[in-house]
Amino acid sequence: MTDILVTKAAVRKLAASLSKIDSSSLRHTDRLDVIADAFGWRTDAFMHALKGNSTAGGKARVAPSTLLAGATLDQLGIRLLDSWMRAISSPSGLCLACGATGSGRTTTLAASARHLEASGRRVYTQDNFPTASHGDGDVVLFGDLRDRTTAERAFGYADSGYLVLAVSPLFTVERTVEVLSGYGMDETRFGVIRGAISQHLVRLVCRSCGTAGCDVCSHRGYKGRTLASHVVRFHGPDDVSEYLRAGDGVWHGLAGDVARKLADGQIDIKEIDRKEGCSGCCPTATIFSPRISWRA
Ligand SMILES: [Zn+2]
């Protein structure tokens, strides 16, 4: 596929050509001739290139289809967004979106990839994994680290100069590392991890009625969603091992986010109750329990 180069010169030439003739009197094909000529193309080739551009989609310089649209990072309600942005801005390494199925991990990573692409970094997805052996800061948007082979692959990219964005089926980076160790991966490999977000998707209280139910929220009492989340960021291998040894966990951070959103009235306690036990892999019963003193 050849790109049609839209230069100022071509546009000027087109404007000049059209000003010389009464374009409304031209037949469709004649008009196309004028346009193609302005861009320095034969009409049939020009039409072919146009079709190619609009239907072939995602190759080469065009953003992969998964990245074309969607929320921006700052619309997701991520607490410590700045830390996450810094983590994904690392030249290489691995960043994890951790959480239960349906917690919006893929959305977080797609928004992250779009952000990086907008800042000029090349983004690969599972439809077009990179073939070059060294990443030079390119980004790989990975799927789920569901088994050892997949995890090895993701860490392999992270080791060789790519910034890998991957989904973890577990709730925290420490649980993820624990399971990957169980697969037989060596501890030293976890040093490439640059950041992790642990997230739960929670419904936002309807701003019009405050859960009473109204037309705006289709009488559900909730409208839209946000994240209850915590971000950890690592500066290097020592940082990672220190964090894992300390075993502080993400719970205090997550509880803090929940507390703030409860205090703001963005979410309500019923929604938190609903989240209890939403995933077998995390102590949600501990975090998402109304009896813990978040309100303080
Ligand atoms: Zn409402």
mmCIF file of C-alpha atoms and ligand atoms in Angstrom:
data_model
loop_
_atom_site.group_PDB
_atom_site.id
_atom_site.type_symbol
_atom_site.label_atom_id
_atom_site.label_comp_id
_atom_site.label_asym_id
_atom_site.label_seq_id
_atom_site.Cartn_x
_atom_site.Cartn_y
_atom_site.Cartn_z
ATOM 1 C CA MET A 1 0.000 0.000 0.000
ATOM 2 C CA THR A 2 1.360 3.393 -0.935
ATOM 3 C CA ASP A 3 0.454 6.379 1.143
ATOM 4 C CA ILE A 4 -1.004 9.444 -0.480
ATOM 5 C CA LEU A 5 1.249 12.286 0.509
ATOM 6 C CA VAL A 6 -0.799 15.331 1.406
ATOM 7 C CA THR A 7 1.627 18.198 0.997
ATOM 8 C CA LYS A 8 0.903 21.898 1.170
ATOM 9 C CA ALA A 9 2.047 22.127 -2.447
ATOM 10 C CA ALA A 10 -0.485 19.510 -3.524
ATOM 11 C CA VAL A 11 -3.314 21.243 -1.677
ATOM 12 C CA ARG A 12 -2.297 24.597 -3.192
ATOM 13 C CA LYS A 13 -2.246 23.054 -6.646
ATOM 14 C CA LEU A 14 -5.664 21.502 -6.089
ATOM 15 C CA ALA A 15 -7.116 24.794 -4.891
ATOM 16 C CA ALA A 16 -5.632 26.563 -7.928
ATOM 17 C CA SER A 17 -6.989 23.955 -10.369
ATOM 18 C CA LEU A 18 -10.456 24.089 -8.859
ATOM 19 C CA SER A 19 -10.519 27.887 -8.909
ATOM 20 C CA LYS A 20 -9.880 27.891 -12.660
ATOM 21 C CA ILE A 21 -12.867 25.716 -13.477
ATOM 22 C CA ASP A 22 -16.476 25.555 -12.488
ATOM 23 C CA SER A 23 -16.117 22.312 -10.586
ATOM 24 C CA SER A 24 -19.861 21.905 -10.132
ATOM 25 C CA SER A 25 -20.177 21.435 -13.867
ATOM 26 C CA LEU A 26 -17.589 18.661 -13.895
ATOM 27 C CA ARG A 27 -18.632 15.064 -13.985
ATOM 28 C CA HIS A 28 -17.552 12.976 -10.990
ATOM 29 C CA THR A 29 -14.743 11.218 -12.902
ATOM 30 C CA ASP A 30 -13.395 14.506 -14.279
ATOM 31 C CA ARG A 31 -13.341 15.955 -10.787
ATOM 32 C CA LEU A 32 -11.375 12.942 -9.587
ATOM 33 C CA ASP A 33 -8.908 13.519 -12.435
ATOM 34 C CA VAL A 34 -8.298 17.056 -11.214
ATOM 35 C CA ILE A 35 -7.787 15.913 -7.624
ATOM 36 C CA ALA A 36 -5.509 12.992 -8.513
ATOM 37 C CA ASP A 37 -3.462 15.232 -10.785
ATOM 38 C CA ALA A 38 -2.947 17.775 -8.001
ATOM 39 C CA PHE A 39 -1.421 15.044 -5.852
ATOM 40 C CA GLY A 40 0.708 13.811 -8.754
ATOM 41 C CA TRP A 41 -1.188 10.564 -9.270
ATOM 42 C CA ARG A 42 -2.906 8.782 -12.148
ATOM 43 C CA THR A 43 -6.619 8.669 -11.332
ATOM 44 C CA ASP A 44 -6.995 4.868 -11.192
ATOM 45 C CA ALA A 45 -3.910 4.461 -8.983
ATOM 46 C CA PHE A 46 -5.111 7.334 -6.798
ATOM 47 C CA MET A 47 -8.504 5.673 -6.298
ATOM 48 C CA HIS A 48 -6.785 2.388 -5.546
ATOM 49 C CA ALA A 49 -4.555 4.020 -2.938
ATOM 50 C CA LEU A 50 -7.567 5.755 -1.385
ATOM 51 C CA LYS A 51 -9.401 2.452 -1.025
ATOM 52 C CA GLY A 52 -6.289 0.824 0.353
ATOM 53 C CA ASN A 53 -5.904 3.530 2.937
ATOM 54 C CA SER A 54 -9.433 3.256 4.153
ATOM 55 C CA THR A 55 -9.892 -0.524 4.157
ATOM 56 C CA ALA A 56 -6.491 -2.083 4.802
ATOM 57 C CA GLY A 57 -6.410 -0.260 8.139
ATOM 58 C CA GLY A 58 -3.908 -1.238 10.762
ATOM 59 C CA LYS A 59 -0.598 -1.913 9.039
ATOM 60 C CA ALA A 60 2.561 0.131 9.158
ATOM 61 C CA ARG A 61 2.185 3.625 10.557
ATOM 62 C CA VAL A 62 -1.521 3.388 11.293
ATOM 63 C CA ALA A 63 -2.450 2.695 14.909
ATOM 64 C CA PRO A 64 -3.525 -0.894 15.618
ATOM 65 C CA SER A 65 -7.298 -1.162 15.701
ATOM 66 C CA THR A 66 -7.353 -1.882 19.439
ATOM 67 C CA LEU A 67 -5.821 1.530 20.011
ATOM 68 C CA LEU A 68 -7.963 3.640 17.752
ATOM 69 C CA ALA A 69 -10.488 4.831 20.267
ATOM 70 C CA GLY A 70 -11.348 4.705 23.925
ATOM 71 C CA ALA A 71 -10.900 6.494 27.190
ATOM 72 C CA THR A 72 -7.765 8.461 27.927
ATOM 73 C CA LEU A 73 -5.702 7.576 30.988
ATOM 74 C CA ASP A 74 -6.899 10.565 32.984
ATOM 75 C CA GLN A 75 -10.534 9.581 32.468
ATOM 76 C CA LEU A 76 -10.159 6.237 34.231
ATOM 77 C CA GLY A 77 -10.050 7.543 37.786
ATOM 78 C CA ILE A 78 -6.630 6.086 38.551
ATOM 79 C CA ARG A 79 -5.243 7.131 41.912
ATOM 80 C CA LEU A 80 -1.470 7.786 41.682
ATOM 81 C CA LEU A 81 -1.854 8.286 37.947
ATOM 82 C CA ASP A 82 1.398 10.199 37.961
ATOM 83 C CA SER A 83 3.293 7.161 39.272
ATOM 84 C CA TRP A 84 1.691 4.974 36.627
ATOM 85 C CA MET A 85 2.586 7.476 33.880
ATOM 86 C CA ARG A 86 6.185 7.492 35.069
ATOM 87 C CA ALA A 87 6.269 3.686 35.155
ATOM 88 C CA ILE A 88 4.998 3.344 31.588
ATOM 89 C CA SER A 89 7.368 6.074 30.461
ATOM 90 C CA SER A 90 10.311 3.803 31.289
ATOM 91 C CA PRO A 91 12.384 3.135 28.187
ATOM 92 C CA SER A 92 12.000 -0.614 28.674
ATOM 93 C CA GLY A 93 10.734 -3.155 31.171
ATOM 94 C CA LEU A 94 7.397 -4.582 32.185
ATOM 95 C CA CYS A 95 4.293 -2.854 33.527
ATOM 96 C CA LEU A 96 1.428 -4.943 34.853
ATOM 97 C CA ALA A 97 -2.273 -4.279 35.106
ATOM 98 C CA CYS A 98 -3.440 -6.599 37.877
ATOM 99 C CA GLY A 99 -6.991 -7.452 38.828
ATOM 100 C CA ALA A 100 -9.946 -9.714 38.353
ATOM 101 C CA THR A 101 -11.563 -10.462 35.001
ATOM 102 C CA GLY A 102 -13.773 -7.520 34.093
ATOM 103 C CA SER A 103 -11.859 -5.040 36.238
ATOM 104 C CA GLY A 104 -10.857 -2.989 33.199
ATOM 105 C CA ARG A 105 -7.197 -4.020 33.007
ATOM 106 C CA THR A 106 -7.232 -4.117 29.200
ATOM 107 C CA THR A 107 -8.808 -0.667 29.094
ATOM 108 C CA THR A 108 -6.067 0.689 31.358
ATOM 109 C CA LEU A 109 -3.349 -0.803 29.166
ATOM 110 C CA ALA A 110 -4.938 0.313 25.891
ATOM 111 C CA ALA A 111 -5.214 3.858 27.246
ATOM 112 C CA SER A 112 -1.578 3.618 28.368
ATOM 113 C CA ALA A 113 -0.495 2.430 24.928
ATOM 114 C CA ARG A 114 -2.394 5.265 23.261
ATOM 115 C CA HIS A 115 -0.722 7.730 25.585
ATOM 116 C CA LEU A 116 2.704 6.355 24.689
ATOM 117 C CA GLU A 117 1.907 6.302 20.997
ATOM 118 C CA ALA A 118 0.813 9.925 21.145
ATOM 119 C CA SER A 119 4.161 10.735 22.724
ATOM 120 C CA GLY A 120 5.867 9.266 19.676
ATOM 121 C CA ARG A 121 6.590 5.671 20.674
ATOM 122 C CA ARG A 122 5.825 2.818 18.328
ATOM 123 C CA VAL A 123 3.270 0.390 19.729
ATOM 124 C CA TYR A 124 2.956 -3.277 18.808
ATOM 125 C CA THR A 125 0.017 -5.495 19.721
ATOM 126 C CA GLN A 126 -0.575 -9.218 19.609
ATOM 127 C CA ASP A 127 -1.758 -8.794 16.015
ATOM 128 C CA ASN A 128 1.684 -7.589 15.013
ATOM 129 C CA PHE A 129 4.301 -8.600 17.572
ATOM 130 C CA PRO A 130 7.702 -7.103 16.846
ATOM 131 C CA THR A 131 10.227 -9.137 14.919
ATOM 132 C CA ALA A 132 13.289 -7.010 15.655
ATOM 133 C CA SER A 133 15.456 -8.490 18.393
ATOM 134 C CA HIS A 134 15.957 -5.182 20.151
ATOM 135 C CA GLY A 135 13.173 -2.855 21.107
ATOM 136 C CA ASP A 136 14.847 0.538 21.399
ATOM 137 C CA GLY A 137 11.996 1.749 23.550
ATOM 138 C CA ASP A 138 9.179 0.403 21.402
ATOM 139 C CA VAL A 139 6.070 -0.661 23.276
ATOM 140 C CA VAL A 140 4.463 -4.115 23.218
ATOM 141 C CA LEU A 141 0.840 -4.287 24.320
ATOM 142 C CA PHE A 142 0.610 -7.831 25.615
ATOM 143 C CA GLY A 143 -2.380 -9.944 26.568
ATOM 144 C CA ASP A 144 -2.827 -12.043 29.654
ATOM 145 C CA LEU A 145 0.209 -13.647 31.304
ATOM 146 C CA ARG A 146 -1.804 -16.834 31.554
ATOM 147 C CA ASP A 147 0.954 -19.437 31.387
ATOM 148 C CA ARG A 148 4.688 -19.804 31.546
ATOM 149 C CA THR A 149 5.264 -19.627 27.778
ATOM 150 C CA THR A 150 3.384 -16.358 27.520
ATOM 151 C CA ALA A 151 5.104 -14.935 30.587
ATOM 152 C CA GLU A 152 8.554 -15.959 29.289
ATOM 153 C CA ARG A 153 7.771 -14.182 26.049
ATOM 154 C CA ALA A 154 6.671 -11.000 27.781
ATOM 155 C CA PHE A 155 9.738 -10.945 30.032
ATOM 156 C CA GLY A 156 11.893 -11.707 26.989
ATOM 157 C CA TYR A 157 10.681 -8.538 25.256
ATOM 158 C CA ALA A 158 11.107 -6.560 28.463
ATOM 159 C CA ASP A 159 14.693 -7.825 28.744
ATOM 160 C CA SER A 160 15.548 -6.747 25.227
ATOM 161 C CA GLY A 161 14.675 -3.092 25.170
ATOM 162 C CA TYR A 162 10.899 -3.157 24.820
ATOM 163 C CA LEU A 163 8.419 -1.665 27.245
ATOM 164 C CA VAL A 164 5.847 -4.406 27.754
ATOM 165 C CA LEU A 165 2.325 -3.676 28.991
ATOM 166 C CA ALA A 166 0.770 -6.899 30.230
ATOM 167 C CA VAL A 167 -2.356 -8.058 31.997
ATOM 168 C CA SER A 168 -2.019 -10.147 35.145
ATOM 169 C CA PRO A 169 -4.878 -12.418 36.160
ATOM 170 C CA LEU A 170 -3.833 -11.942 39.780
ATOM 171 C CA PHE A 171 -4.587 -8.998 41.969
ATOM 172 C CA THR A 172 -1.130 -7.779 42.918
ATOM 173 C CA VAL A 173 2.392 -7.735 41.605
ATOM 174 C CA GLU A 174 3.521 -9.861 44.552
ATOM 175 C CA ARG A 175 0.952 -12.577 43.825
ATOM 176 C CA THR A 176 1.917 -12.448 40.150
ATOM 177 C CA VAL A 177 5.583 -12.900 40.985
ATOM 178 C CA GLU A 178 4.693 -15.722 43.379
ATOM 179 C CA VAL A 179 2.811 -17.588 40.658
ATOM 180 C CA LEU A 180 5.506 -16.958 38.047
ATOM 181 C CA SER A 181 8.085 -18.297 40.506
ATOM 182 C CA GLY A 182 5.860 -21.321 40.811
ATOM 183 C CA TYR A 183 6.169 -21.726 37.030
ATOM 184 C CA GLY A 184 9.905 -21.958 37.628
ATOM 185 C CA MET A 185 10.916 -18.451 36.579
ATOM 186 C CA ASP A 186 14.022 -17.187 38.287
ATOM 187 C CA GLU A 187 13.655 -14.354 40.789
ATOM 188 C CA THR A 188 16.300 -12.240 39.066
ATOM 189 C CA ARG A 189 14.018 -11.882 36.036
ATOM 190 C CA PHE A 190 11.453 -9.883 37.998
ATOM 191 C CA GLY A 191 13.910 -7.000 38.129
ATOM 192 C CA VAL A 192 12.537 -5.718 34.800
ATOM 193 C CA ILE A 193 9.167 -4.896 36.356
ATOM 194 C CA ARG A 194 8.772 -1.114 36.354
ATOM 195 C CA GLY A 195 5.303 -0.770 37.720
ATOM 196 C CA ALA A 196 2.002 -2.398 38.512
ATOM 197 C CA ILE A 197 -1.523 -1.212 39.006
ATOM 198 C CA SER A 198 -3.999 -3.233 41.067
ATOM 199 C CA GLN A 199 -7.532 -2.329 40.166
ATOM 200 C CA HIS A 200 -11.198 -2.942 40.849
ATOM 201 C CA LEU A 201 -13.952 -1.499 38.678
ATOM 202 C CA VAL A 202 -16.620 0.192 40.765
ATOM 203 C CA ARG A 203 -19.847 1.921 39.785
ATOM 204 C CA LEU A 204 -20.131 5.667 40.239
ATOM 205 C CA VAL A 205 -23.059 7.042 42.210
ATOM 206 C CA CYS A 206 -25.445 8.863 39.854
ATOM 207 C CA ARG A 207 -24.749 12.587 40.141
ATOM 208 C CA SER A 208 -28.341 13.507 39.435
ATOM 209 C CA CYS A 209 -30.052 11.408 42.071
ATOM 210 C CA GLY A 210 -27.376 10.020 44.411
ATOM 211 C CA THR A 211 -28.495 6.356 44.053
ATOM 212 C CA ALA A 212 -32.215 7.143 44.463
ATOM 213 C CA GLY A 213 -32.777 6.333 40.795
ATOM 214 C CA CYS A 214 -33.756 8.745 38.017
ATOM 215 C CA ASP A 215 -34.065 9.024 34.257
ATOM 216 C CA VAL A 216 -30.415 9.972 33.869
ATOM 217 C CA CYS A 217 -29.233 6.660 35.339
ATOM 218 C CA SER A 218 -32.142 4.592 33.948
ATOM 219 C CA HIS A 219 -33.274 4.200 37.571
ATOM 220 C CA ARG A 220 -30.199 2.209 38.475
ATOM 221 C CA GLY A 221 -28.813 4.749 40.926
ATOM 222 C CA TYR A 222 -25.370 4.464 39.348
ATOM 223 C CA LYS A 223 -23.959 6.034 36.208
ATOM 224 C CA GLY A 224 -20.506 5.309 34.818
ATOM 225 C CA ARG A 225 -17.587 3.583 36.458
ATOM 226 C CA THR A 226 -14.307 4.384 38.062
ATOM 227 C CA LEU A 227 -11.374 2.467 39.442
ATOM 228 C CA ALA A 228 -10.437 1.688 42.999
ATOM 229 C CA SER A 229 -6.736 1.191 42.512
ATOM 230 C CA HIS A 230 -3.210 1.330 43.783
ATOM 231 C CA VAL A 231 -0.021 1.817 41.802
ATOM 232 C CA VAL A 232 3.467 0.649 42.690
ATOM 233 C CA ARG A 233 6.436 1.884 40.725
ATOM 234 C CA PHE A 234 9.968 0.466 40.638
ATOM 235 C CA HIS A 235 13.182 2.226 39.672
ATOM 236 C CA GLY A 236 15.203 -0.917 39.148
ATOM 237 C CA PRO A 237 15.858 -4.526 40.142
ATOM 238 C CA ASP A 238 16.885 -3.623 43.725
ATOM 239 C CA ASP A 239 13.702 -1.661 44.150
ATOM 240 C CA VAL A 240 11.634 -4.653 43.040
ATOM 241 C CA SER A 241 13.306 -7.136 45.357
ATOM 242 C CA GLU A 242 13.153 -4.716 48.259
ATOM 243 C CA TYR A 243 9.436 -4.204 47.724
ATOM 244 C CA LEU A 244 8.780 -7.925 47.494
ATOM 245 C CA ARG A 245 10.812 -8.582 50.637
ATOM 246 C CA ALA A 246 9.045 -5.859 52.602
ATOM 247 C CA GLY A 247 5.660 -7.370 51.764
ATOM 248 C CA ASP A 248 3.738 -4.171 52.495
ATOM 249 C CA GLY A 249 1.199 -5.017 49.863
ATOM 250 C CA VAL A 250 -1.154 -2.724 48.028
ATOM 251 C CA TRP A 251 -3.995 -2.920 50.508
ATOM 252 C CA HIS A 252 -3.390 0.276 52.432
ATOM 253 C CA GLY A 253 -3.149 2.191 49.156
ATOM 254 C CA LEU A 254 -6.288 0.627 47.801
ATOM 255 C CA ALA A 255 -8.155 1.245 51.035
ATOM 256 C CA GLY A 256 -7.035 4.872 50.899
ATOM 257 C CA ASP A 257 -8.458 5.246 47.416
ATOM 258 C CA VAL A 258 -11.737 3.650 48.463
ATOM 259 C CA ALA A 259 -11.902 5.912 51.523
ATOM 260 C CA ARG A 260 -11.373 9.052 49.477
ATOM 261 C CA LYS A 261 -13.953 8.070 46.876
ATOM 262 C CA LEU A 262 -16.453 7.196 49.589
ATOM 263 C CA ALA A 263 -15.823 10.529 51.321
ATOM 264 C CA ASP A 264 -16.276 12.379 48.006
ATOM 265 C CA GLY A 265 -19.538 10.549 47.437
ATOM 266 C CA GLN A 266 -18.264 9.174 44.127
ATOM 267 C CA ILE A 267 -18.990 5.635 45.261
ATOM 268 C CA ASP A 268 -21.160 4.225 48.014
ATOM 269 C CA ILE A 269 -20.796 1.523 50.594
ATOM 270 C CA LYS A 270 -23.358 -0.727 48.884
ATOM 271 C CA GLU A 271 -21.157 -0.879 45.816
ATOM 272 C CA ILE A 272 -18.188 -1.846 47.978
ATOM 273 C CA ASP A 273 -20.243 -4.561 49.665
ATOM 274 C CA ARG A 274 -21.157 -5.878 46.238
ATOM 275 C CA LYS A 275 -17.458 -6.259 45.445
ATOM 276 C CA GLU A 276 -16.810 -8.617 48.323
ATOM 277 C CA GLY A 277 -15.341 -11.830 47.068
ATOM 278 C CA CYS A 278 -15.430 -10.667 43.467
ATOM 279 C CA SER A 279 -12.279 -12.650 42.801
ATOM 280 C CA GLY A 280 -10.853 -15.694 44.433
ATOM 281 C CA CYS A 281 -7.301 -14.461 44.029
ATOM 282 C CA CYS A 282 -7.386 -11.440 46.276
ATOM 283 C CA PRO A 283 -8.504 -10.704 49.799
ATOM 284 C CA THR A 284 -11.344 -8.483 48.641
ATOM 285 C CA ALA A 285 -13.279 -9.553 51.699
ATOM 286 C CA THR A 286 -10.629 -7.725 53.705
ATOM 287 C CA ILE A 287 -10.393 -4.621 51.578
ATOM 288 C CA PHE A 288 -13.928 -4.326 50.383
ATOM 289 C CA SER A 289 -15.556 -4.696 53.731
ATOM 290 C CA PRO A 290 -17.563 -1.845 55.228
ATOM 291 C CA ARG A 291 -16.287 -2.636 58.684
ATOM 292 C CA ILE A 292 -12.755 -1.530 58.023
ATOM 293 C CA SER A 293 -12.242 2.044 59.152
ATOM 294 C CA TRP A 294 -11.812 3.771 55.779
ATOM 295 C CA ARG A 295 -14.081 6.586 56.722
ATOM 296 C CA ALA A 296 -11.493 8.004 59.081
HETATM 297 ZN ZN ZN B 1 -29.909 8.806 38.843
#
